[in-house]
Amino acid sequence: MKLNTLKRHFRESGKSLVRNGWMTFASVSAVTVTLLLVGVFFVIMMNLNHIASNVENDVEIRVHIDPAATEEIQKTLGAKIKKIAKVDSIVYSPKEKELTNMIEGMGENGEAFKLFEQDNPLRDVLVVKTKTPQDVGQVSKKIETFEYVQSVKYGKEYVDNLFNVVNIARNIGVVLIIGLLFTAMFLISNTIKITIIARRKEIEIMRLVGATNNFIRWPFFLEGLWLGVLGSIIPIGLIGVFYSNLFKYVSPKINIPFFELLPLSPFIYQISAILILLGGLIGIWGSLMSVRKFLKV
Amino acid sequence: MIEMTDVYKTYSNGVVAINGINVKIKAGEFVYVVGPSGAGKSTFIKMMYREESPTTGNIVVNGVSLPKIRNTKVPLFRRNIGVVFQDFKLLPTLTVYENVAFAMEVIEKTPDEIKKRVMEVLNLVGLKHKVRMLPTELSGGEQQRVSIARSIVNSPMVVIADEPTGNLDPETSWEIMNIFDEINKSGTTIVMATHNKDIVNNLKHRVIAIENGKIARDDLRGEYGYEA
Ligand SMILES: Nc1ncnc2c1ncn2[C@@H]1O[C@H](COP(=O)(O)OP(=O)(O)O)[C@@H](O)[C@H]1O
Ligand SMILES: [Mg+2]
């Protein structure tokens, strides 16, 4: 395309935005509200995922070995577990160490358990880590079938519950967001339709004198793009300011294990890119939808 | 130049507008299309610039077989056709100059080409002194001149006009007709639907009369043939 033509398309799209001021305002507002909600949702979801993966990475399988097992048997068992494809690492923890860990973990109250140092009721343990946290359940089931395995434990309920919460939140959010995106797109498509109707005569003449459909389409395409991109400015600004304050002032005061926010960079850049992209896409989509009807031959 | 073979046109509502037409128009001809209201004149003309397509039959214009070309090829085809209407179809927010330049801009002519050619055609239709005015500041005849300037600005081989003097008084109509005659003398083919008996009978050209979607008469240097 020639530079002059491109300039013309930009100028025409800008003129149209100004001329249809109120419709422009309405569409941009709709995109703004949509992207603000989408942005908040993304912030929540991505942080929930982050927390979940922190927890996940800490998930381990504890294999309690039958006391009847000799040292030799313990070694073979360890080797057998190691051979399972999804197992990443395996650490042997003798029952003496298990007891010290437990006593330490209990702090003050631990004293009482020192009695057990004489006659340790605990079992030797193999601490197994899987390659991905999702494999924990499957690998545990497999290990349970091995001989000399007394019991297999992992934070099943905890992990499963967390995954459930994340999944439900994600599903609700996705439905909500798709609905919002469609609403915004619909509004944009209506705005463009009105600007097209205002320019119907112009389009008629363009077609009579032999302008191509693409030439006719361009200004509307750009107009949709502007509506979307303009609508992403406020959400990006607000979410950026809000999140960096949250990260700077609130996050350090929270002392829950695993609960830690995603670091500012690159997270807010990612969110900004996602929002601007989404804004642009719904803008373009909305405009192409409404132009299509007017260019039918 | 323009050739129709066994052309029939039935609109989607069932109206048969063209009911079997065969005709040849040679390059450089000036043709009046006459006939009663609703006879099919506009439909006949619209098919020449592919605003409508025939239900059956073939139309070849400037070597292009219209029923066969793809929609994407229509813009290029149209660049060789100028069209003029009864209601001028000018853009009210653009000046005289801009209205004419518009037809060149949207097919991506360069600013230099545009500047030169627009003034040339505005001079030809006698509006050089009014280039900065808006259409609303012009008389009907002047508006039609702008529209004619626009139709020829891209130097088409054919100019098609549907009742171009329909909204104008007799004197102004004659001024417009003289411009069309000039354009024709420079070699451009002209096909014009008209109800203007005075003009058809005095500025003699070929006359094709359409009645009920068929050609009823076709005379070189013909007569209008209806009561005005
Ligand atoms: N777009 C259309 N849809 C349906 N019928 C039409 C359409 N255009 C014209 N007609 C009908 O076709 C016939 C011929 O119309 P037209 O070509 O405009 O005649 P003329 O120009 O000679 O007055 C008329 O009966 C008219 O009502
Ligand atoms: Mg007509």
mmCIF file with all atom_site columns, N, CA, C and O in Angstrom, chain A residues 1 20 46 60 67 73-74 85-86 90 120 123 127 141 169-171 185 211 216 222 229-230 242-243 254 264 269:
data_model
loop_
_atom_site.group_PDB
_atom_site.id
_atom_site.type_symbol
_atom_site.label_atom_id
_atom_site.label_alt_id
_atom_site.label_comp_id
_atom_site.label_asym_id
_atom_site.label_entity_id
_atom_site.label_seq_id
_atom_site.pdbx_PDB_ins_code
_atom_site.Cartn_x
_atom_site.Cartn_y
_atom_site.Cartn_z
_atom_site.occupancy
_atom_site.B_iso_or_equiv
_atom_site.pdbx_formal_charge
_atom_site.auth_seq_id
_atom_site.auth_comp_id
_atom_site.auth_asym_id
_atom_site.auth_atom_id
_atom_site.pdbx_PDB_model_num
ATOM 1   N N  . MET A 1 1   ? 0.833   -1.197  0.000  1.00 0.00 ? 1   MET A N  1
ATOM 2   C CA . MET A 1 1   ? 0.000   0.000   0.000  1.00 0.00 ? 1   MET A CA 1
ATOM 3   C C  . MET A 1 1   ? 0.873   1.254   0.000  1.00 0.00 ? 1   MET A C  1
ATOM 4   O O  . MET A 1 1   ? 1.919   1.303   0.620  1.00 0.00 ? 1   MET A O  1
ATOM 5   N N  . ASN A 1 20  ? -18.242 10.733  15.489 1.00 0.00 ? 20  ASN A N  1
ATOM 6   C CA . ASN A 1 20  ? -19.230 9.942   16.239 1.00 0.00 ? 20  ASN A CA 1
ATOM 7   C C  . ASN A 1 20  ? -18.852 9.894   17.711 1.00 0.00 ? 20  ASN A C  1
ATOM 8   O O  . ASN A 1 20  ? -18.825 8.830   18.333 1.00 0.00 ? 20  ASN A O  1
ATOM 9   N N  . MET A 1 46  ? -3.523  -15.708 37.702 1.00 0.00 ? 46  MET A N  1
ATOM 10  C CA . MET A 1 46  ? -2.099  -15.986 37.542 1.00 0.00 ? 46  MET A CA 1
ATOM 11  C C  . MET A 1 46  ? -1.417  -16.108 38.893 1.00 0.00 ? 46  MET A C  1
ATOM 12  O O  . MET A 1 46  ? -0.516  -16.923 39.072 1.00 0.00 ? 46  MET A O  1
ATOM 13  N N  . GLU A 1 60  ? 5.451   -34.057 48.046 1.00 0.00 ? 60  GLU A N  1
ATOM 14  C CA . GLU A 1 60  ? 6.327   -35.221 47.992 1.00 0.00 ? 60  GLU A CA 1
ATOM 15  C C  . GLU A 1 60  ? 5.550   -36.439 48.486 1.00 0.00 ? 60  GLU A C  1
ATOM 16  O O  . GLU A 1 60  ? 4.541   -36.310 49.177 1.00 0.00 ? 60  GLU A O  1
ATOM 17  N N  . PRO A 1 67  ? 9.009   -52.477 58.858 1.00 0.00 ? 67  PRO A N  1
ATOM 18  C CA . PRO A 1 67  ? 10.214  -52.685 59.686 1.00 0.00 ? 67  PRO A CA 1
ATOM 19  C C  . PRO A 1 67  ? 10.872  -54.033 59.430 1.00 0.00 ? 67  PRO A C  1
ATOM 20  O O  . PRO A 1 67  ? 12.060  -54.219 59.739 1.00 0.00 ? 67  PRO A O  1
ATOM 21  N N  . ILE A 1 73  ? 16.882  -55.252 51.406 1.00 0.00 ? 73  ILE A N  1
ATOM 22  C CA . ILE A 1 73  ? 15.546  -55.113 50.814 1.00 0.00 ? 73  ILE A CA 1
ATOM 23  C C  . ILE A 1 73  ? 15.207  -53.638 50.611 1.00 0.00 ? 73  ILE A C  1
ATOM 24  O O  . ILE A 1 73  ? 14.662  -53.238 49.584 1.00 0.00 ? 73  ILE A O  1
ATOM 25  N N  . GLN A 1 74  ? 15.575  -52.846 51.613 1.00 0.00 ? 74  GLN A N  1
ATOM 26  C CA . GLN A 1 74  ? 15.314  -51.406 51.498 1.00 0.00 ? 74  GLN A CA 1
ATOM 27  C C  . GLN A 1 74  ? 15.980  -50.840 50.264 1.00 0.00 ? 74  GLN A C  1
ATOM 28  O O  . GLN A 1 74  ? 15.421  -50.013 49.537 1.00 0.00 ? 74  GLN A O  1
ATOM 29  N N  . ALA A 1 85  ? 8.994   -44.316 35.773 1.00 0.00 ? 85  ALA A N  1
ATOM 30  C CA . ALA A 1 85  ? 9.362   -43.262 34.808 1.00 0.00 ? 85  ALA A CA 1
ATOM 31  C C  . ALA A 1 85  ? 9.149   -41.852 35.374 1.00 0.00 ? 85  ALA A C  1
ATOM 32  O O  . ALA A 1 85  ? 9.924   -40.955 35.117 1.00 0.00 ? 85  ALA A O  1
ATOM 33  N N  . LYS A 1 86  ? 8.057   -41.674 36.116 1.00 0.00 ? 86  LYS A N  1
ATOM 34  C CA . LYS A 1 86  ? 7.701   -40.321 36.521 1.00 0.00 ? 86  LYS A CA 1
ATOM 35  C C  . LYS A 1 86  ? 8.385   -39.853 37.792 1.00 0.00 ? 86  LYS A C  1
ATOM 36  O O  . LYS A 1 86  ? 8.150   -38.735 38.256 1.00 0.00 ? 86  LYS A O  1
ATOM 37  N N  . ILE A 1 90  ? 14.726  -39.381 44.874 1.00 0.00 ? 90  ILE A N  1
ATOM 38  C CA . ILE A 1 90  ? 14.328  -40.213 46.010 1.00 0.00 ? 90  ILE A CA 1
ATOM 39  C C  . ILE A 1 90  ? 15.386  -40.055 47.100 1.00 0.00 ? 90  ILE A C  1
ATOM 40  O O  . ILE A 1 90  ? 16.581  -40.105 46.840 1.00 0.00 ? 90  ILE A O  1
ATOM 41  N N  . ASN A 1 120 ? 11.997  -46.230 69.197 1.00 0.00 ? 120 ASN A N  1
ATOM 42  C CA . ASN A 1 120 ? 11.403  -45.429 68.113 1.00 0.00 ? 120 ASN A CA 1
ATOM 43  C C  . ASN A 1 120 ? 10.262  -46.167 67.412 1.00 0.00 ? 120 ASN A C  1
ATOM 44  O O  . ASN A 1 120 ? 10.493  -47.195 66.781 1.00 0.00 ? 120 ASN A O  1
ATOM 45  N N  . ARG A 1 123 ? 8.834   -45.282 61.282 1.00 0.00 ? 123 ARG A N  1
ATOM 46  C CA . ARG A 1 123 ? 9.382   -46.169 60.256 1.00 0.00 ? 123 ARG A CA 1
ATOM 47  C C  . ARG A 1 123 ? 10.438  -45.436 59.449 1.00 0.00 ? 123 ARG A C  1
ATOM 48  O O  . ARG A 1 123 ? 10.414  -44.196 59.347 1.00 0.00 ? 123 ARG A O  1
ATOM 49  N N  . VAL A 1 127 ? 11.569  -40.591 50.763 1.00 0.00 ? 127 VAL A N  1
ATOM 50  C CA . VAL A 1 127 ? 10.872  -39.390 50.310 1.00 0.00 ? 127 VAL A CA 1
ATOM 51  C C  . VAL A 1 127 ? 11.040  -39.297 48.792 1.00 0.00 ? 127 VAL A C  1
ATOM 52  O O  . VAL A 1 127 ? 12.144  -39.145 48.283 1.00 0.00 ? 127 VAL A O  1
ATOM 53  N N  . LYS A 1 141 ? 0.035   -44.760 43.962 1.00 0.00 ? 141 LYS A N  1
ATOM 54  C CA . LYS A 1 141 ? -0.724  -46.012 43.799 1.00 0.00 ? 141 LYS A CA 1
ATOM 55  C C  . LYS A 1 141 ? 0.197   -47.151 43.396 1.00 0.00 ? 141 LYS A C  1
ATOM 56  O O  . LYS A 1 141 ? 0.083   -48.272 43.875 1.00 0.00 ? 141 LYS A O  1
ATOM 57  N N  . ALA A 1 169 ? -12.526 -21.461 40.030 1.00 0.00 ? 169 ALA A N  1
ATOM 58  C CA . ALA A 1 169 ? -12.333 -20.018 39.810 1.00 0.00 ? 169 ALA A CA 1
ATOM 59  C C  . ALA A 1 169 ? -12.055 -19.759 38.339 1.00 0.00 ? 169 ALA A C  1
ATOM 60  O O  . ALA A 1 169 ? -12.588 -18.825 37.745 1.00 0.00 ? 169 ALA A O  1
ATOM 61  N N  . ARG A 1 170 ? -11.256 -20.618 37.757 1.00 0.00 ? 170 ARG A N  1
ATOM 62  C CA . ARG A 1 170 ? -10.891 -20.424 36.364 1.00 0.00 ? 170 ARG A CA 1
ATOM 63  C C  . ARG A 1 170 ? -12.124 -20.552 35.461 1.00 0.00 ? 170 ARG A C  1
ATOM 64  O O  . ARG A 1 170 ? -12.364 -19.732 34.592 1.00 0.00 ? 170 ARG A O  1
ATOM 65  N N  . ASN A 1 171 ? -12.929 -21.588 35.717 1.00 0.00 ? 171 ASN A N  1
ATOM 66  C CA . ASN A 1 171 ? -14.106 -21.798 34.862 1.00 0.00 ? 171 ASN A CA 1
ATOM 67  C C  . ASN A 1 171 ? -15.102 -20.656 34.962 1.00 0.00 ? 171 ASN A C  1
ATOM 68  O O  . ASN A 1 171 ? -15.596 -20.166 33.950 1.00 0.00 ? 171 ASN A O  1
ATOM 69  N N  . MET A 1 185 ? -17.543 -6.396  22.153 1.00 0.00 ? 185 MET A N  1
ATOM 70  C CA . MET A 1 185 ? -17.409 -6.540  20.717 1.00 0.00 ? 185 MET A CA 1
ATOM 71  C C  . MET A 1 185 ? -18.677 -6.093  20.005 1.00 0.00 ? 185 MET A C  1
ATOM 72  O O  . MET A 1 185 ? -18.637 -5.408  18.993 1.00 0.00 ? 185 MET A O  1
ATOM 73  N N  . ALA A 1 211 ? -13.056 1.611   -6.205 1.00 0.00 ? 211 ALA A N  1
ATOM 74  C CA . ALA A 1 211 ? -12.183 1.363   -5.050 1.00 0.00 ? 211 ALA A CA 1
ATOM 75  C C  . ALA A 1 211 ? -12.329 -0.103  -4.655 1.00 0.00 ? 211 ALA A C  1
ATOM 76  O O  . ALA A 1 211 ? -13.418 -0.663  -4.744 1.00 0.00 ? 211 ALA A O  1
ATOM 77  N N  . ILE A 1 216 ? -11.824 0.122   0.985  1.00 0.00 ? 216 ILE A N  1
ATOM 78  C CA . ILE A 1 216 ? -12.994 0.621   1.705  1.00 0.00 ? 216 ILE A CA 1
ATOM 79  C C  . ILE A 1 216 ? -12.970 0.149   3.157  1.00 0.00 ? 216 ILE A C  1
ATOM 80  O O  . ILE A 1 216 ? -13.353 0.869   4.078  1.00 0.00 ? 216 ILE A O  1
ATOM 81  N N  . LEU A 1 222 ? -9.220  0.180   11.081 1.00 0.00 ? 222 LEU A N  1
ATOM 82  C CA . LEU A 1 222 ? -8.421  1.014   11.993 1.00 0.00 ? 222 LEU A CA 1
ATOM 83  C C  . LEU A 1 222 ? -9.288  1.590   13.104 1.00 0.00 ? 222 LEU A C  1
ATOM 84  O O  . LEU A 1 222 ? -8.879  1.632   14.262 1.00 0.00 ? 222 LEU A O  1
ATOM 85  N N  . VAL A 1 229 ? -7.933  -0.346  21.438 1.00 0.00 ? 229 VAL A N  1
ATOM 86  C CA . VAL A 1 229 ? -6.686  0.053   22.087 1.00 0.00 ? 229 VAL A CA 1
ATOM 87  C C  . VAL A 1 229 ? -6.940  1.206   23.073 1.00 0.00 ? 229 VAL A C  1
ATOM 88  O O  . VAL A 1 229 ? -6.407  1.201   24.187 1.00 0.00 ? 229 VAL A O  1
ATOM 89  N N  . LEU A 1 230 ? -7.786  2.168   22.680 1.00 0.00 ? 230 LEU A N  1
ATOM 90  C CA . LEU A 1 230 ? -8.124  3.256   23.610 1.00 0.00 ? 230 LEU A CA 1
ATOM 91  C C  . LEU A 1 230 ? -8.743  2.681   24.881 1.00 0.00 ? 230 LEU A C  1
ATOM 92  O O  . LEU A 1 230 ? -8.461  3.146   25.983 1.00 0.00 ? 230 LEU A O  1
ATOM 93  N N  . PHE A 1 242 ? -2.268  -0.405  40.837 1.00 0.00 ? 242 PHE A N  1
ATOM 94  C CA . PHE A 1 242 ? -2.833  -1.217  41.917 1.00 0.00 ? 242 PHE A CA 1
ATOM 95  C C  . PHE A 1 242 ? -1.899  -2.383  42.264 1.00 0.00 ? 242 PHE A C  1
ATOM 96  O O  . PHE A 1 242 ? -1.584  -2.610  43.427 1.00 0.00 ? 242 PHE A O  1
ATOM 97  N N  . TYR A 1 243 ? -1.424  -3.069  41.258 1.00 0.00 ? 243 TYR A N  1
ATOM 98  C CA . TYR A 1 243 ? -0.618  -4.262  41.521 1.00 0.00 ? 243 TYR A CA 1
ATOM 99  C C  . TYR A 1 243 ? 0.746   -3.911  42.099 1.00 0.00 ? 243 TYR A C  1
ATOM 100 O O  . TYR A 1 243 ? 1.221   -4.581  43.008 1.00 0.00 ? 243 TYR A O  1
ATOM 101 N N  . ILE A 1 254 ? 2.206   -10.188 54.489 1.00 0.00 ? 254 ILE A N  1
ATOM 102 C CA . ILE A 1 254 ? 1.480   -11.450 54.556 1.00 0.00 ? 254 ILE A CA 1
ATOM 103 C C  . ILE A 1 254 ? 2.453   -12.578 54.852 1.00 0.00 ? 254 ILE A C  1
ATOM 104 O O  . ILE A 1 254 ? 3.482   -12.712 54.194 1.00 0.00 ? 254 ILE A O  1
ATOM 105 N N  . LEU A 1 264 ? 6.742   -8.098  40.131 1.00 0.00 ? 264 LEU A N  1
ATOM 106 C CA . LEU A 1 264 ? 6.231   -7.054  39.228 1.00 0.00 ? 264 LEU A CA 1
ATOM 107 C C  . LEU A 1 264 ? 6.635   -7.278  37.779 1.00 0.00 ? 264 LEU A C  1
ATOM 108 O O  . LEU A 1 264 ? 5.817   -7.227  36.868 1.00 0.00 ? 264 LEU A O  1
ATOM 109 N N  . TYR A 1 269 ? 4.048   -6.312  32.649 1.00 0.00 ? 269 TYR A N  1
ATOM 110 C CA . TYR A 1 269 ? 4.207   -6.134  31.199 1.00 0.00 ? 269 TYR A CA 1
ATOM 111 C C  . TYR A 1 269 ? 3.373   -7.159  30.446 1.00 0.00 ? 269 TYR A C  1
ATOM 112 O O  . TYR A 1 269 ? 2.749   -6.866  29.432 1.00 0.00 ? 269 TYR A O  1
#
